[in-house]
Coordinates of C-alpha atoms and ligand atoms in Angstrom, one line a residue:
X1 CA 28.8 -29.5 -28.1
X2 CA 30.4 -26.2 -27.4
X3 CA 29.8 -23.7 -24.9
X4 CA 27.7 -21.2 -28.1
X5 CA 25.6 -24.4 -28.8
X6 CA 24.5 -25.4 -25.7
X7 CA 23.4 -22.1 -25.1
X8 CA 21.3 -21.9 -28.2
X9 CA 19.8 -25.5 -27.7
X10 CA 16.2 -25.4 -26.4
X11 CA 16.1 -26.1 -23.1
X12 CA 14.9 -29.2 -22.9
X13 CA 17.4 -30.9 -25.6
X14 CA 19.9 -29.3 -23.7
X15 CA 18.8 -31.2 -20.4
X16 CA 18.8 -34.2 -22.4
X17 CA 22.1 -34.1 -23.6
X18 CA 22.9 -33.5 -19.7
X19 CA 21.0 -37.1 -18.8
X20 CA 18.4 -35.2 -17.1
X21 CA 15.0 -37.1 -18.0
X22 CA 12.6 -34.8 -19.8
X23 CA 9.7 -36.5 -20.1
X24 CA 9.3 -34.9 -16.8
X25 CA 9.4 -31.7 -18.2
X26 CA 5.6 -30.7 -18.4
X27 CA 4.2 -27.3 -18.3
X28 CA 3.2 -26.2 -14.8
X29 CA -0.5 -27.8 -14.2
X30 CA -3.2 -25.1 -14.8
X31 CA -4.6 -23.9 -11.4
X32 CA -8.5 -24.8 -11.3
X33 CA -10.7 -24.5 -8.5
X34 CA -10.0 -27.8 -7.1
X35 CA -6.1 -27.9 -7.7
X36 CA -4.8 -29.1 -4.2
X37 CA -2.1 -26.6 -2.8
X38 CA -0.6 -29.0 -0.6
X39 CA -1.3 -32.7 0.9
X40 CA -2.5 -33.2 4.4
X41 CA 1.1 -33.8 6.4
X42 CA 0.6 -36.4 9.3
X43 CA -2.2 -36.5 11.8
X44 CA -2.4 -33.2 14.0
X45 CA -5.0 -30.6 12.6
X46 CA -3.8 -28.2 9.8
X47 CA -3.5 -24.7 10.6
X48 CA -3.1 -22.1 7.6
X49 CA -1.4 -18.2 8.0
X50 CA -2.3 -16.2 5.7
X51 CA 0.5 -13.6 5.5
X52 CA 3.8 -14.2 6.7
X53 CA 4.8 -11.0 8.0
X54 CA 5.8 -10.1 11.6
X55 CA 2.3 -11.8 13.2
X56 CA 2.6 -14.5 10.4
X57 CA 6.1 -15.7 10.9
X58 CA 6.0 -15.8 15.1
X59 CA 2.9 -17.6 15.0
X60 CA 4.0 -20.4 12.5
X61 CA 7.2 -20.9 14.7
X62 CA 5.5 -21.0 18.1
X63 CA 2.4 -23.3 16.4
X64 CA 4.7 -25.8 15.3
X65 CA 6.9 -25.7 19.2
X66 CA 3.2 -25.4 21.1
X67 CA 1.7 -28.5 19.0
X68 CA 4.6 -30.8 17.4
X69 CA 2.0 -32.9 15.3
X70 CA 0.6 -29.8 13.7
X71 CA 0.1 -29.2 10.0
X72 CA 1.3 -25.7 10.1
X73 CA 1.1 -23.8 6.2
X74 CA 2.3 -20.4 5.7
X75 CA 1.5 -18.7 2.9
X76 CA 3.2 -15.2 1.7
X77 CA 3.2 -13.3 -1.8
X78 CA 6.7 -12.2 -1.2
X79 CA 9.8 -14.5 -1.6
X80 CA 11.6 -12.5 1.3
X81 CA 10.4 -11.0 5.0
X82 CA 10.7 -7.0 4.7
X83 CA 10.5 -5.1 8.2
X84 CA 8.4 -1.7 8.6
X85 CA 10.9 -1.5 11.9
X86 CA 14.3 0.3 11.1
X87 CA 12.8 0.8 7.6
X88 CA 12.7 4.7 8.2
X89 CA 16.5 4.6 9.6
X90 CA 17.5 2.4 6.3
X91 CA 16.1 5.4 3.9
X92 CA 19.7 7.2 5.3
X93 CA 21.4 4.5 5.2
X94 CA 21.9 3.5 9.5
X95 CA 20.9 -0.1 8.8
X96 CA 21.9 -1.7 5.6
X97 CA 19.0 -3.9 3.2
X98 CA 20.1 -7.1 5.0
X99 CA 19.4 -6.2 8.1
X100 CA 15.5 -5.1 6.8
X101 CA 15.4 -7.9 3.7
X102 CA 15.4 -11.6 5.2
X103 CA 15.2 -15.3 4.0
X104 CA 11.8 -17.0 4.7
X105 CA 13.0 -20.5 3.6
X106 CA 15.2 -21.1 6.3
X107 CA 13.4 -20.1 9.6
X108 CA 10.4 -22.6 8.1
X109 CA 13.4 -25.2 7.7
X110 CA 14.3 -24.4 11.4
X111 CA 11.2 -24.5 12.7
X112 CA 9.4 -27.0 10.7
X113 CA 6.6 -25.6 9.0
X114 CA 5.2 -25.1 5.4
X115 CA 6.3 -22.0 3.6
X116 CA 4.1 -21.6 0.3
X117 CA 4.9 -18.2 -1.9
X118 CA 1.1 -17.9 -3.1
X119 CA -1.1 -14.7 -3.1
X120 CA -4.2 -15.5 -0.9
X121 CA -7.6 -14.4 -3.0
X122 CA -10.3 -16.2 -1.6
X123 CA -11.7 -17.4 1.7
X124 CA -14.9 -19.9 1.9
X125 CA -15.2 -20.3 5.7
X126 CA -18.1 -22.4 5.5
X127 CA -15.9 -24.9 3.6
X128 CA -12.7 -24.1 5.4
X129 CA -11.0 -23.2 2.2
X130 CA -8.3 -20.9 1.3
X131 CA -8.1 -20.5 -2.3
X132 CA -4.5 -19.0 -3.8
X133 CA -2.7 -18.3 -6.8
X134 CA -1.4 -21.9 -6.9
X135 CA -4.7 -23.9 -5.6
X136 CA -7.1 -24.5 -2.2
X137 CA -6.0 -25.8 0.8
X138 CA -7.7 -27.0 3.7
X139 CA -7.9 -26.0 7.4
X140 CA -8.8 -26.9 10.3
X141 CA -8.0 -23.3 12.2
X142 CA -7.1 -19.9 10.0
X143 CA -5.0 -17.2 11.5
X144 CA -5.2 -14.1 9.1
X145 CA -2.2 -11.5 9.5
X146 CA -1.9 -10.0 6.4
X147 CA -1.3 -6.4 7.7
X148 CA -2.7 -3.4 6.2
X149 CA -3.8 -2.2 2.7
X150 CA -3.9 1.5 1.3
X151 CA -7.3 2.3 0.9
X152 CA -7.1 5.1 -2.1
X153 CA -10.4 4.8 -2.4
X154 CA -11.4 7.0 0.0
X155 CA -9.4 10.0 -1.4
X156 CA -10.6 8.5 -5.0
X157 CA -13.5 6.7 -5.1
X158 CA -13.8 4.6 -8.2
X159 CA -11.4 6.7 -9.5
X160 CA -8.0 4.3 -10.6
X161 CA -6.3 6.0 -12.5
X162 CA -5.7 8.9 -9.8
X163 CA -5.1 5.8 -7.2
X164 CA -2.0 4.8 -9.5
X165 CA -0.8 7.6 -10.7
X166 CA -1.0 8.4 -6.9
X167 CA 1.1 4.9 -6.1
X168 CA 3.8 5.9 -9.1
X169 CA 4.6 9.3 -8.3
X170 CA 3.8 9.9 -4.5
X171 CA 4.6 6.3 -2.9
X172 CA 4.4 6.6 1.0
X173 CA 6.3 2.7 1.3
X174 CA 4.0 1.6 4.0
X175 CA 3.4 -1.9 3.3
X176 CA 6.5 -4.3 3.1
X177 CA 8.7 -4.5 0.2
X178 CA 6.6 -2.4 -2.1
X179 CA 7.9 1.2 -2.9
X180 CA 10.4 1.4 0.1
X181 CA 13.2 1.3 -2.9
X182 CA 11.3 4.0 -4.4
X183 CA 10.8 6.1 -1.9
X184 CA 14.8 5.9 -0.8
X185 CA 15.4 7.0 -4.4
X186 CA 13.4 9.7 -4.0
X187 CA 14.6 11.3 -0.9
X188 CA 18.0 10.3 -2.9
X189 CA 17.7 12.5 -5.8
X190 CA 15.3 15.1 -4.0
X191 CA 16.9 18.8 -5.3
X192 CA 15.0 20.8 -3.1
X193 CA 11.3 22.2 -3.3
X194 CA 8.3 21.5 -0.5
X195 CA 7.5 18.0 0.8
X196 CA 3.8 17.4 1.7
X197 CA 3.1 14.2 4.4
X198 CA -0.1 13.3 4.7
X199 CA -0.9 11.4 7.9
X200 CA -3.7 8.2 7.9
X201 CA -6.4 9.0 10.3
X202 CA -6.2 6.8 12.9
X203 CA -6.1 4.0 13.5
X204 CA -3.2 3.1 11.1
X205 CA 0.0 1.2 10.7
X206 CA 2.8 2.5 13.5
X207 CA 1.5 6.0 14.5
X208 CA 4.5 7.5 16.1
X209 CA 6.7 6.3 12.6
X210 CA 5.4 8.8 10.3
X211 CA 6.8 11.8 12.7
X212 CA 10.1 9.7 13.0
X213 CA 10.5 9.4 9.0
X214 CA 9.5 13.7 8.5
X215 CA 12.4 13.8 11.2
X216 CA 15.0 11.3 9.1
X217 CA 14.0 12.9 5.9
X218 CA 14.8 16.0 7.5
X219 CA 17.9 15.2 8.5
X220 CA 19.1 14.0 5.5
X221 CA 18.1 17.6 4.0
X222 CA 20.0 19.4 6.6
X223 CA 23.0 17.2 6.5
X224 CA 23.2 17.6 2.4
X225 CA 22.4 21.6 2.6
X226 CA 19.3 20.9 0.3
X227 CA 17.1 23.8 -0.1
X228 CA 13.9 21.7 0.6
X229 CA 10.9 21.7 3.4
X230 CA 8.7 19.3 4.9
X231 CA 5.1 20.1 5.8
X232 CA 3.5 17.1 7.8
X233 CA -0.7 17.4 7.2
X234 CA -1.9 16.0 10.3
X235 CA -5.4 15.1 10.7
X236 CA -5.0 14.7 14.8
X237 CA -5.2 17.7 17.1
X238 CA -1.6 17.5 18.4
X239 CA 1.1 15.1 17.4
X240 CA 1.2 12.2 19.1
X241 CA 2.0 9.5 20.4
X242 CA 5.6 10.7 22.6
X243 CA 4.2 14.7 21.1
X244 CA 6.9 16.3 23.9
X245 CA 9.6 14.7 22.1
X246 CA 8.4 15.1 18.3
X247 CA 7.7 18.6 19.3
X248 CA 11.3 19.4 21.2
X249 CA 12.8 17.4 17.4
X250 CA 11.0 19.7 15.2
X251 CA 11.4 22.5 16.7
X252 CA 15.7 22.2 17.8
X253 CA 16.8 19.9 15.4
X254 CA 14.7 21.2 11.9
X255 CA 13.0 24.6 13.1
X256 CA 13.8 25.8 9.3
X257 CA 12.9 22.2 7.6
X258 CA 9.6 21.0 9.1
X259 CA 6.7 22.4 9.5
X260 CA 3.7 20.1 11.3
X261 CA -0.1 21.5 10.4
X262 CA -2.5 20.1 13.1
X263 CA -6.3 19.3 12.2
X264 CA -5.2 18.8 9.0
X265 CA -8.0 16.1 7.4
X266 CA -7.6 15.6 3.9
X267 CA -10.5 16.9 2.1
X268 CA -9.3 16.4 -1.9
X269 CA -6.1 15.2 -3.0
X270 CA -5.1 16.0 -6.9
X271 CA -1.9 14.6 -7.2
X272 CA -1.8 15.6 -11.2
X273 CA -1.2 19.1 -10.4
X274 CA 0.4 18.8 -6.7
X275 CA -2.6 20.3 -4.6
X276 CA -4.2 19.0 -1.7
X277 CA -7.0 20.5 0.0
X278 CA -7.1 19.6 3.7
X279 CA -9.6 21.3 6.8
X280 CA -6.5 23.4 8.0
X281 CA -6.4 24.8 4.6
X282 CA -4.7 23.9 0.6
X283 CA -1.3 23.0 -0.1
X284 CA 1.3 22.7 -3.2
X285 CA 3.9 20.9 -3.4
X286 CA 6.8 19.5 -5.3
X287 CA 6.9 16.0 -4.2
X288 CA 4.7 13.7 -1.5
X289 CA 4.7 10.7 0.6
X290 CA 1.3 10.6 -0.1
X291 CA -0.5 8.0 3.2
X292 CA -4.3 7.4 2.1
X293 CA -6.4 5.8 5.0
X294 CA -5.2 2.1 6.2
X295 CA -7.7 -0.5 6.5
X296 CA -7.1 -4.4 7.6
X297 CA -5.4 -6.1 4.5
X298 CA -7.8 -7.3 1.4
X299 CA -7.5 -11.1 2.9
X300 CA -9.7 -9.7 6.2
X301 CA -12.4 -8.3 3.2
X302 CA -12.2 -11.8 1.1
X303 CA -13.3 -13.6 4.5
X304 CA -15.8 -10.8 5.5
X305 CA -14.6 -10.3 8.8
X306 CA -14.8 -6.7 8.6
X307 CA -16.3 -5.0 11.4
X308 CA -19.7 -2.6 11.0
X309 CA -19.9 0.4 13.2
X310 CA -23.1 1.7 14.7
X311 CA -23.8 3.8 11.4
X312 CA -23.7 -0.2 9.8
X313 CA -21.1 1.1 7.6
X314 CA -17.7 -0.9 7.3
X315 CA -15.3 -0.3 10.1
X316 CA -12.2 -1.4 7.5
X317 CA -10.8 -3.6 10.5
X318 CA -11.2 -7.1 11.5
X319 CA -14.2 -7.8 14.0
X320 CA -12.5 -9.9 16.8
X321 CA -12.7 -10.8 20.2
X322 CA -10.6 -8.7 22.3
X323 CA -9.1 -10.6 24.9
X324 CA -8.8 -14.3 22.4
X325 CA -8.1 -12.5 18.7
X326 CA -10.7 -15.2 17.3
X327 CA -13.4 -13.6 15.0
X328 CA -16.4 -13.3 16.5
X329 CA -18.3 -14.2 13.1
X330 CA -15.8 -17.6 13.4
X331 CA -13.8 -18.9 16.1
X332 CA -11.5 -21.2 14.1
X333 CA -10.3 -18.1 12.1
X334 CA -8.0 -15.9 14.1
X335 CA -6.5 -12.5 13.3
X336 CA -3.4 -11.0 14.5
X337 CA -1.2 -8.1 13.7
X338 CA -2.1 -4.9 12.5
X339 CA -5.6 -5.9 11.0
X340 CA -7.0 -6.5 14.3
X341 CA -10.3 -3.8 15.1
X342 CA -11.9 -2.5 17.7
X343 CA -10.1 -3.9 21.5
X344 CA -11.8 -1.0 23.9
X345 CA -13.5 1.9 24.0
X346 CA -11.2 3.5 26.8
X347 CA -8.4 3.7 23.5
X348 CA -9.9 2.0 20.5
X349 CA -7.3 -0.3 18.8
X350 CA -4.4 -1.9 19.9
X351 CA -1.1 0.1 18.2
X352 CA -0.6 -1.1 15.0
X353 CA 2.8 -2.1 15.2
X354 CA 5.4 -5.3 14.8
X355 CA 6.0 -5.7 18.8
X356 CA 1.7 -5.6 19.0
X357 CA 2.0 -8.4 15.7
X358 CA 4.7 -10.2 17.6
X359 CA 3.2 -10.6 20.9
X360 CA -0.5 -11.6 19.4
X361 CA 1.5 -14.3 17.0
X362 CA 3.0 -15.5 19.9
X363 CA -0.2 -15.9 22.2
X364 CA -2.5 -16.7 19.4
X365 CA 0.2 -19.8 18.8
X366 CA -0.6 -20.7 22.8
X367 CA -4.7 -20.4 22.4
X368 CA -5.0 -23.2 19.8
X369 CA -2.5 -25.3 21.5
X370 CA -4.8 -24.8 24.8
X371 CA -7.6 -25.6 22.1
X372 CA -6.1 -28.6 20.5
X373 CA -5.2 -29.9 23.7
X374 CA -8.9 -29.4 25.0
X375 CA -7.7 -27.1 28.1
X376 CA -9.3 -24.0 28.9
X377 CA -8.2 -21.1 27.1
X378 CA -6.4 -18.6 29.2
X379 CA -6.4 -14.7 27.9
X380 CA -3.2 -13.3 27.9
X381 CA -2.6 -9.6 26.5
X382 CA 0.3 -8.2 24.6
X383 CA 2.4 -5.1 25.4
X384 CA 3.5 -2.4 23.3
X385 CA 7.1 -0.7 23.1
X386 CA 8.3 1.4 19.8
X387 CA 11.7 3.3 19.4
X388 CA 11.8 6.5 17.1
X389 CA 15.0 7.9 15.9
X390 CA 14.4 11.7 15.8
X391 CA 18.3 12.9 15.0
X392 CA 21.2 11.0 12.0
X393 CA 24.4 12.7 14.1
X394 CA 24.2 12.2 17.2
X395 CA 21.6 9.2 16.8
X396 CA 19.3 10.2 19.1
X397 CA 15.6 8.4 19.8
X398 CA 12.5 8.9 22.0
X399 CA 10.1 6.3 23.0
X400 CA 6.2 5.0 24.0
X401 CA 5.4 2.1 26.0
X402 CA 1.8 0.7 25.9
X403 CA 0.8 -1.6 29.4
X404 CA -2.5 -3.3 29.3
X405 CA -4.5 -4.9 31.8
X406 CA -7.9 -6.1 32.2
X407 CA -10.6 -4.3 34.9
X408 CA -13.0 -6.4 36.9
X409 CA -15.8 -6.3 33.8
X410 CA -13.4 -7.9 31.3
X411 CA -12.6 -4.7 29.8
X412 CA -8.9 -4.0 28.6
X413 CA -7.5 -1.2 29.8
X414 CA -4.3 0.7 28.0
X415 CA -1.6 2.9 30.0
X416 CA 0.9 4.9 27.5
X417 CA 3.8 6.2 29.3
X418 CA 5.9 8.7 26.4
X419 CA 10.0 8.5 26.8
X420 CA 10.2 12.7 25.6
X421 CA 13.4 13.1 26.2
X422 CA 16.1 11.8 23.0
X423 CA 18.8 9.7 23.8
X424 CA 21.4 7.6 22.7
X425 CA 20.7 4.8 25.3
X426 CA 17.4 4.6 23.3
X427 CA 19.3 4.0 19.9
X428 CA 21.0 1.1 21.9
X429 CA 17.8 -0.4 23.6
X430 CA 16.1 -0.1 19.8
X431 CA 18.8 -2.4 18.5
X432 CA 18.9 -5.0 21.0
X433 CA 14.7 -4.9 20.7
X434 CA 15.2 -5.7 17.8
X435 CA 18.0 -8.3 17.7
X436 CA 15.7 -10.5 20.0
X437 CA 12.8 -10.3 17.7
X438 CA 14.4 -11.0 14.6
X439 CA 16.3 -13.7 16.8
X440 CA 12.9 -14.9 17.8
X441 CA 11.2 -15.8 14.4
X442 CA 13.6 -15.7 11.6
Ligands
FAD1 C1 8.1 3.0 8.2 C2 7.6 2.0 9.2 C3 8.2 2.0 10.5 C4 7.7 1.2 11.5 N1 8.4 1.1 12.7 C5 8.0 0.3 13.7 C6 8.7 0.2 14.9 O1 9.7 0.9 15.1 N2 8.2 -0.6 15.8 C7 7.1 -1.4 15.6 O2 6.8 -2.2 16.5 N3 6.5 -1.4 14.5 C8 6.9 -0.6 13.5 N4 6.2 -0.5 12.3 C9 4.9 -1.3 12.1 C10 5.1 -2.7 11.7 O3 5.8 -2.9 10.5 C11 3.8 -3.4 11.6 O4 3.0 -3.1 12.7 C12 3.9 -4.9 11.5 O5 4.6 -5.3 10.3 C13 2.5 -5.6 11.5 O6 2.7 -7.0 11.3 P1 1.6 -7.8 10.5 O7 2.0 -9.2 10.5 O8 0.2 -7.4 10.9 O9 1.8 -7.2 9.0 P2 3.0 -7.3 8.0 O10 4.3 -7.4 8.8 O11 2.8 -6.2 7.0 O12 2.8 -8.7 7.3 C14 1.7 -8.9 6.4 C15 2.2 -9.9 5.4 O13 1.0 -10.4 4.7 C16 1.4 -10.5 3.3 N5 0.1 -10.5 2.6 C17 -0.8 -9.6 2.6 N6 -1.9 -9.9 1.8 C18 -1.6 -11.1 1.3 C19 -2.2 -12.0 0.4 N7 -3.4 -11.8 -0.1 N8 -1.6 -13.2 0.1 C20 -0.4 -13.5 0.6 N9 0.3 -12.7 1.4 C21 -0.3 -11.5 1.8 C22 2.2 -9.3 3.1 O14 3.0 -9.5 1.9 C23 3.1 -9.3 4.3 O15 4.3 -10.0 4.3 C24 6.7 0.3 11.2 C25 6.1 0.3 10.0 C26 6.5 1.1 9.0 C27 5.9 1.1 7.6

């Protein structure tokens, strides 16, 4: 047979005339609702993650080091990890794709747990069932960290077609993976014109990141001599978090570039013909990195383990105890990352960010080993530390750091202390933050 043939030869002829069996060739089984996604493995109790993100990942490593005879299962719709971290800095081109784009396979490998690549669609609690693209599975505890989803529909309604359109033209690459290649190419080929930024009400995913990507953006326009502007429609009062330092960017680094409208809650978006109406007043523009309101991921809705505020409407975020992360409908279902709701009323939520995901993972990971173990579970609370690059050339960044402590009542308390002033020493402490997390879980 020549090299033509075998190419032409169905396939499995071909793998015949290779001595590869191919009776074993069957189509892939149908999924039906009782397809098993995975046997039990050993004797320990089976604990499923739904979402293998930042929370996802670190809480499948430290499960499986906590409790050595656990059954640990992740399960991710993407084939690679994709960080929200440094993913501003790579839309100029400071961090290449491999640094953001990782593996999965091989820190499950190192670490011994189950990596499935499934989408998550269903979630029977009173069965204990995860249903997926590829079948059910079993648990014995759930931790959900499937970060956030866009929720269009409350620019929209039932409206899709103005939700996709919206997606395809405007894409504001806020959930991993999806549209951040878009969104690069965008800023790419941008010619000049008016930008329009609309900022989530919080809470949402990162809130100091938006400012830091209207400042990278910027820079990129200055740096290329682009006729263009950026108007940042802010539905907060004053920018913030680290406001000092966003302020001191915007005004001496792009005084002529961006422009930030405060109070600026979106009342109509038509993305069609380019207008938005907001409370501060109505825009056009060219082009948009158009951010809808963020609510907990679609997993946290399939498990309905949304919270209800005191109107009884929807809170869009995962009802949970503050100081364990378990929900309080369920306590063998945990959430952790950026889903998580209400923590206090003295700030709300906890920031919505990978070193918030990261240090819930990790001490979510240490409750059910206490559990499984039969100790006494010991609250532990997480910290909070993000790095903004505000200038390309010098790099320059500012900074927030979140402490939290509990009062005498049980009641968690936040202190935010803003780093205002940019430096390089930040761009270095960024990098090694980030070295020792990715070190940490992948
Ligand atoms: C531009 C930008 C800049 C940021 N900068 C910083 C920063 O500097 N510092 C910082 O601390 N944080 C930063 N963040 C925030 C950070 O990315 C998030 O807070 C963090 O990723 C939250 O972790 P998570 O595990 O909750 O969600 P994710 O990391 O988003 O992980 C969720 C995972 O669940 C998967 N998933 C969702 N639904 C399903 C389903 N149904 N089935 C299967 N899988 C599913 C998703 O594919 C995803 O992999 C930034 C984010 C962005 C977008």
């Amino acid at each position: 047979m020549d090299r033509r043939s075998f190419l032409l030869t169905p396939p499995a002829l071909a793998l015949g005339a290779l001595g590869i069996p191919t009776a074993s060739l069957a189509a892939p089984a149908a999924v039906h609702s009782t397809t098993q996604l995975l046997p039990r493995r050993g004797k320990g109790p089976r604990i499923v993650i739904a979402g293998g993100g930042w929370g996802g990942m670190t809480t499948a490593r430290y499960l499986r080091q906590h409790i050595p005879n656990a059954d640990v299962v992740l399960l991710e719709r993407n084939p690679t990890f994709w960080s929200g971290p440094m993913s501003n800095k790579w839309l100029i081109d400071i961090v290449s794709t491999d640094f953001l784009n990782h593996d999965m396979l091989a820190p499950a490998n190192r670490y011994g747990y189950t990596l499935v690549n499934t989408e998550v669609n269903a979630i029977e609690r009173d069965k204990k069932l995860v249903r997926t693209t590829h079948g059910v599975i079993d648990y014995d505890y759930l931790v959900l960290s499937g970060g956030i989803r866009n929720a269009y529909d409350a620019w929209f309604g039932n409206d899709a077609h103005a939700a996709e359109y919206t997606r395809k033209h405007f894409p504001n690459a806020y959930v991993p993976n999806a549209e951040m290649f878009a969104l690069k190419r965008k800023l790419k080929e941008f010619k000049g014109g008016t930008i329009v930024m609309t900022l989530p009400p919080p809470p949402h995913r990162c809130p100091p990141s938006p400012y830091e990507r209207a400042c990278l953006m910027a820079w990129h326009i200055k740096t290329s001599k682009i006729p263009g502007k950026i108007i940042i429609l802010d539905p907060k009062p004053k920018i913030a978090p680290i406001g000092e330092g966003y302020k001191a960017a915007f005004e001496e680094l792009y005084p002529d570039i961006i422009t930030h409208v405060p109070n600026a809650t979106v009342k109509e978006v038509d993305p069609f013909n380019k207008r938005i109406k907001t409370a501060a007043g109505d825009f056009d523009f060219d082009d948009a990195v158009l951010m809808p309101p963020h609510q907990a991921a679609d997993m946290i809705w399939y498990a309905d383990l949304i919270g209800k505020g005191a109107d009884g409407k929807p809170t869009g975020w995962a009802d949970i105890h503050p100081r364990l992360f378990t929900a309080n409908a369920d306590q063998d279902v945990y959430v952790v990352g950026d889903a998580m709701g209400f923590i206090s009323d003295q700030f709300g939520h906890y920031p919505k960010s990978a070193h918030v995901a990261h240090a819930v993972g990790k001490i979510v990971a240490q409750n059910i080993a206490e559990r499984v173990a039969g100790k006494e579970v010991v609250a532990v609370l997480p910290d909070n530390l993000c790095y903004m690059m505000v200038n390309g050339d010098p790099q320059e960044e500012i900074s927030v750091v979140f402490e939290y402590a509990l009062d005498p009542n049980g009641k968690v308390l936040q202190t935010q202390i803003d780093m205002d002033v940019r430096s390089a020493d930040l761009v270095a402490k960024d990098f090694e933050w980030i070295k020792t997390r990715f070190n940490d879980f992948l």
